[in-house]
XYZ file of C-alpha atoms in Angstrom:
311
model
C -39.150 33.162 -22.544
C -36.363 31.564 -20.311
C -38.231 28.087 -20.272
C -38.424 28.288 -24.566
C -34.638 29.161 -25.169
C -33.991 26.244 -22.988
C -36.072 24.035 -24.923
C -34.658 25.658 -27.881
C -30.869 24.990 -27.047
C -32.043 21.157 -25.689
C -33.181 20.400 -29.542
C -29.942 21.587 -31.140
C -27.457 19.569 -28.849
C -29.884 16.478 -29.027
C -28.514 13.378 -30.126
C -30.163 13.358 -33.411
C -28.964 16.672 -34.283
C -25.222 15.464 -33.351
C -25.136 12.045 -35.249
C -22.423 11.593 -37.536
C -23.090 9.904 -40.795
C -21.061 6.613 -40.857
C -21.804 4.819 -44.160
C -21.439 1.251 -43.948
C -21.422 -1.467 -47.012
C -22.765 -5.408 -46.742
C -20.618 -7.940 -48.538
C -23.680 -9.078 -50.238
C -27.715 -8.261 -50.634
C -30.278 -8.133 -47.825
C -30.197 -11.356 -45.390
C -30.189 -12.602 -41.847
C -26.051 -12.797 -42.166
C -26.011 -8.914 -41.769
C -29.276 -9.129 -38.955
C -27.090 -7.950 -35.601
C -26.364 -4.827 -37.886
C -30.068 -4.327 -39.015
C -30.591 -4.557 -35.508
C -28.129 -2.134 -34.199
C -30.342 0.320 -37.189
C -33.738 -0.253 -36.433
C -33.258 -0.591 -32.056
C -31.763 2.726 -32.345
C -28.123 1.578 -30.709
C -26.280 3.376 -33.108
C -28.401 6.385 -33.002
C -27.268 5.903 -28.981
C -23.688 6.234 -29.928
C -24.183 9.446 -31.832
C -24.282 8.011 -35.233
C -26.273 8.033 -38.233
C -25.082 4.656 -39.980
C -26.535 4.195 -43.616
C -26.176 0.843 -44.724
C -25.610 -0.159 -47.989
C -25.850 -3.347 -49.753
C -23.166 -3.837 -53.021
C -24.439 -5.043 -56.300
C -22.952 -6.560 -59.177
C -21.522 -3.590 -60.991
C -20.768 -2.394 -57.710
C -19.101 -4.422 -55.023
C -18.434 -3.333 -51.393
C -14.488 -2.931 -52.140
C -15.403 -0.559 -54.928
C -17.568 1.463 -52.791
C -14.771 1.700 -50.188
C -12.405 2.520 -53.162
C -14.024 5.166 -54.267
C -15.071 6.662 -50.876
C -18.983 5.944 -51.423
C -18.812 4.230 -47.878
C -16.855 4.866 -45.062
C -16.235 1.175 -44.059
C -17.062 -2.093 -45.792
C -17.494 -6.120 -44.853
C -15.062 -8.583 -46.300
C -13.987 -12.012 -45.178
C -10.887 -11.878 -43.441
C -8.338 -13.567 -46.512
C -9.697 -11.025 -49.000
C -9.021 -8.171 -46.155
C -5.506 -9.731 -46.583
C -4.777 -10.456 -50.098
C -5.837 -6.321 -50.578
C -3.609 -5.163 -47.853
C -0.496 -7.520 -49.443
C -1.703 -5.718 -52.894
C -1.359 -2.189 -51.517
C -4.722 -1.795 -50.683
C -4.373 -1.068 -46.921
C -7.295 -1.665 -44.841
C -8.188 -1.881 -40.789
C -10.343 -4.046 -39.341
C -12.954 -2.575 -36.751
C -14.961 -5.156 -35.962
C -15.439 -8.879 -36.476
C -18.774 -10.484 -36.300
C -17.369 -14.410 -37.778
C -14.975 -16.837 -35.339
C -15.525 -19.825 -37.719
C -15.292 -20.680 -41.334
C -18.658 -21.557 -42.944
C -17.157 -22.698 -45.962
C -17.989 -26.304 -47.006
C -16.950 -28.247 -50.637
C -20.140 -30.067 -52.076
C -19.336 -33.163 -54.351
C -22.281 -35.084 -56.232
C -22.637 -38.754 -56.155
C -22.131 -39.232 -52.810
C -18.317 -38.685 -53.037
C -15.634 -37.903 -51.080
C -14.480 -34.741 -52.472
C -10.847 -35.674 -51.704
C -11.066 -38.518 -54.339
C -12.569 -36.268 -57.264
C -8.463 -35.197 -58.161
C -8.966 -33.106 -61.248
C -12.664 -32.333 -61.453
C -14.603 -28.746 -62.210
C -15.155 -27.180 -59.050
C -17.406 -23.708 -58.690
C -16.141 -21.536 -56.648
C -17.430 -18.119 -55.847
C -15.984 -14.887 -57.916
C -16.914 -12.116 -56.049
C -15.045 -13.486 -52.685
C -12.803 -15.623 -54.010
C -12.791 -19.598 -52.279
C -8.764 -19.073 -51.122
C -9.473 -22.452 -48.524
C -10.601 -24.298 -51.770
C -7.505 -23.440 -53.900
C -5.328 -23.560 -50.593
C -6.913 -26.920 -49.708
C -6.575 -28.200 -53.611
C -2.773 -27.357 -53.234
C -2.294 -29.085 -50.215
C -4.165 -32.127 -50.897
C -2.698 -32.543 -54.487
C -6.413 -32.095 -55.595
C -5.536 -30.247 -58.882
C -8.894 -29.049 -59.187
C -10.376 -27.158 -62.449
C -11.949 -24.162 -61.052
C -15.225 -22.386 -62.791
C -15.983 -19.081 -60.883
C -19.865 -18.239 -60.669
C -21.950 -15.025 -58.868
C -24.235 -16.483 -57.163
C -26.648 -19.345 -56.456
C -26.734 -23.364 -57.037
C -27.649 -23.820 -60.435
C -24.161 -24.655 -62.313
C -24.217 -27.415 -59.208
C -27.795 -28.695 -59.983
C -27.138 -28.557 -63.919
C -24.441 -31.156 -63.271
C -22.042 -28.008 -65.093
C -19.596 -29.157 -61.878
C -18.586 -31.663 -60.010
C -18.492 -29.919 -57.038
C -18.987 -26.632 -55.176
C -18.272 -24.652 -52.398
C -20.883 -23.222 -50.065
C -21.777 -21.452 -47.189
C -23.256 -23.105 -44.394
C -25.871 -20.800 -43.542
C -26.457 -19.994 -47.360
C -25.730 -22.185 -50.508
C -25.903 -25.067 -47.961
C -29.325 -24.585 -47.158
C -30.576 -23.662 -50.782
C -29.329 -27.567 -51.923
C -31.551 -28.689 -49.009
C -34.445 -26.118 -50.194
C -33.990 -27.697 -53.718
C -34.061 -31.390 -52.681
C -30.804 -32.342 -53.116
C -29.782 -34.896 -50.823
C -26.599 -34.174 -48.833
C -25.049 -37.233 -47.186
C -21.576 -36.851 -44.737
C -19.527 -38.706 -47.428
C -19.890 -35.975 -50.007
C -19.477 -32.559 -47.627
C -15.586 -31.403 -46.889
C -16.100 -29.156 -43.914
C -12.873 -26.835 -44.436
C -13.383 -25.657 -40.251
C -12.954 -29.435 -39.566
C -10.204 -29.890 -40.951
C -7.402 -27.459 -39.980
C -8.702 -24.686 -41.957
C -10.577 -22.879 -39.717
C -10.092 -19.195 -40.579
C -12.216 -16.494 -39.221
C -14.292 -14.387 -42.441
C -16.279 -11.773 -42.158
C -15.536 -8.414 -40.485
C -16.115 -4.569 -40.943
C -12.688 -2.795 -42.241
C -11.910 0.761 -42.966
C -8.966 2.647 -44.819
C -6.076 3.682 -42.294
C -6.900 7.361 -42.876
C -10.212 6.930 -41.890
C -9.469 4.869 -38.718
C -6.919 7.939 -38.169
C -9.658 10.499 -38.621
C -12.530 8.745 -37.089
C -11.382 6.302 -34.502
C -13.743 7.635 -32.179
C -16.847 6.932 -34.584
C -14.802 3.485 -35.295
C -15.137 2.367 -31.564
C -18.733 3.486 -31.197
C -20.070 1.828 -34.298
C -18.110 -1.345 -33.209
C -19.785 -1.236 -29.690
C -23.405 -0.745 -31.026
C -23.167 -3.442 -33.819
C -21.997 -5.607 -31.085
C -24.893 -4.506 -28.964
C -27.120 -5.421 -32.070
C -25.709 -9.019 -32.567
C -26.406 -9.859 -28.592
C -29.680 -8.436 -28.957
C -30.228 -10.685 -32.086
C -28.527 -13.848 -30.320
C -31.161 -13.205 -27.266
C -34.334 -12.282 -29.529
C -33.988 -14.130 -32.601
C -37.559 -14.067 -33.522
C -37.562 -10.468 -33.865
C -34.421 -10.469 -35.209
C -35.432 -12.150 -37.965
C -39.059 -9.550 -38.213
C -35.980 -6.984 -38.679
C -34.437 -9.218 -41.038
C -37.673 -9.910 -43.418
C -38.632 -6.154 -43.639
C -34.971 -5.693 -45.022
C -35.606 -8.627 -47.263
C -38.272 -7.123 -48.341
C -37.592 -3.176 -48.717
C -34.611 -4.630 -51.021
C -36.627 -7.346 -52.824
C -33.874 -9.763 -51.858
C -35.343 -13.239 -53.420
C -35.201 -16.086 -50.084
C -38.199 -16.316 -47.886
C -38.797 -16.364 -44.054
C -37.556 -20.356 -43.554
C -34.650 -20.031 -45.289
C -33.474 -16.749 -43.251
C -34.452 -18.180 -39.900
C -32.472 -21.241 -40.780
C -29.654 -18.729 -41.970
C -29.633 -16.382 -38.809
C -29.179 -19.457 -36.590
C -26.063 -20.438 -38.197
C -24.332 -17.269 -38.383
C -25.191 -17.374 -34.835
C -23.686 -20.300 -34.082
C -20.531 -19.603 -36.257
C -19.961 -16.654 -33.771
C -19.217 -18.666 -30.693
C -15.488 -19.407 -30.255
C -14.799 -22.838 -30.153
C -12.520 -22.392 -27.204
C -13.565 -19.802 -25.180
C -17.472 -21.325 -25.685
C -18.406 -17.108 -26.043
C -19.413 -14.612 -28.798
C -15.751 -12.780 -28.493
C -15.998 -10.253 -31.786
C -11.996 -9.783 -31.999
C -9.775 -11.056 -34.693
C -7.892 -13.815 -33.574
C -3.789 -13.598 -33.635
C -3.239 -16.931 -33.917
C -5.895 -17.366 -37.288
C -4.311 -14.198 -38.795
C -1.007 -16.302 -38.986
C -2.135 -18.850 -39.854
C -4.050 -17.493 -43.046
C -0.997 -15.480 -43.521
C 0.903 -18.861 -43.662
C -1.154 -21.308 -45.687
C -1.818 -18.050 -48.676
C 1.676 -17.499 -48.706
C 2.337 -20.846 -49.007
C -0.016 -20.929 -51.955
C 1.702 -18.110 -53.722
C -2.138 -16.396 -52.823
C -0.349 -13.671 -50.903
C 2.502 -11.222 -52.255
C 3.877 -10.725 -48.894
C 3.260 -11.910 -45.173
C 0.180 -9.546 -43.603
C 0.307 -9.356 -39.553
C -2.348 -8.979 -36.594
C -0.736 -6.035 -36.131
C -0.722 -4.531 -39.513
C -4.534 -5.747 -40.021
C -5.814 -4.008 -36.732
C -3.990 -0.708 -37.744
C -1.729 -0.936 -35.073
């Protein structure tokens, strides 16, 4: 009888039974950019760290910041310049981890062109996380360009609807390639090459909940971080996570296309200085975004390190 009420009292302090639910929202649909956090899922390392993380991918009528609005999540990706612009709006929001050290944002031009000498011309640029580099980057370079906002995908570039475009480098970049179109030097503006290299993505969380739920904040930064190593070290089964995500959210890429995304996202991780994968915000980038939106009337008021990391 002893030996059962053991057993008995061993099941309801278990690990499972203890998890809290921490609800966690994608800045876009299923792909190899989120894998470290698939990872962190399906390996069990948040389940290690006594929580139950649900994640969620946004859709159109329903974007991560609306989710986090409306309390449907308890934290939510953006890049770090949207993070920004909401907290300068009165949106206030702390950042809890940061899987992105580079910028992967690149301007496409057709014709072989330099995109510096297309002053004036249509430029797509994304609308659900708005381009700030591009418009910072037009500003600065006396560039003037006419922007047309689009969702998703390549085809207002491959119509010939734009001049130009900006893209990801482990995304949009990959899906010209995909399509055939040929990509020469001359015609790509690497924005990390050339003083605006700006950290983007990372996991943020309203100020009350970081209040309420440091604790879970902490452990749910230390097992996604445990899932992105794991991903960096296996990224062949990594990516297995990846496609059966793909797949459970009929996401529309394919198996090439991921692999060739999870390698970049990879590689955007590692600090150019310190040559390691550090996931921390970076002072000295926070500034400087701070600086170059302000700058570019893209801010309403200066946002700090300090104020960002809820300190």
């Amino acid at each position: 009888m002893m030996k059962f009420l053991l057993a008995l009292v061993l099941l309801l302090i278990s690990p499972c039974m203890r998890a809290e639910k921490f609800v966690f929202t994608t800045i876009w649909t299923a792909q190899a950019q989120f894998a470290g956090y698939y990872v962190a899922k399906e390996k069990g390392f948040y389940r290690e760290q006594g929580l139950d993380v649900v994640i969620q991918h946004p859709s159109l009528t329903a974007s991560a910041f609306q989710r986090l609005k409306t309390d449907e999540c308890d934290a939510a990706m953006f890049s770090m310049m949207s993070a920004m612009d909401f907290i300068a709006q009165g949106f206030p929001l702390v950042n809890i981890f940061q899987d992105s050290m580079n910028s992967s944002n690149i301007l496409v031009s057709r014709w072989d062109t330099n995109p510096l000498k297309m002053k004036g011309k249509r430029v797509g640029i994304f609308n659900s996380d708005p381009s700030y580099q591009a418009m910072i980057m037009s500003q600065k370079e006396g560039m003037d360009y006419e922007w047309v906002r689009f969702t998703s995908h390549i085809n207002l570039f491959l119509s010939g609807a734009v001049d130009a475009t900006m893209v990801v480098s482990y995304n949009e970049y990959y899906q010209l390639k995909q399509a055939g179109y040929r990509l020469s030097e001359e015609c790509l503006y690497r924005f990390s090459e050339h003083d605006y290299n700006i950290q983007e993505t990372g996991v943020y969380v309203k100020p009350q909940v970081f209040k309420t739920r440091r604790e879970d904040c902490r452990r749910f930064a230390a097992a996604s971080r445990k899932g992105w190593e794991w991903a960096a070290a296996h990224p062949d089964e990594a990516l297995d996570i990846v496609m059966n995500y793909v797949k459970r959210y009929h996401a529309p890429t394919n198996r090439i296309m991921q692999e060739m995304m999870l390698k970049e996202v990879l590689r955007l991780q590692v600090d150019r200085e310190s040559r390691r994968r550090e996931f921390r915000v970076r002072p000295d980038m926070v500034e400087k975004a701070s600086r170059l939106m302000l700058e570019c009337g893209l801010l309403r008021r200066p946002v700090t390190y300090q104020e960002l990391m809820g300190q």
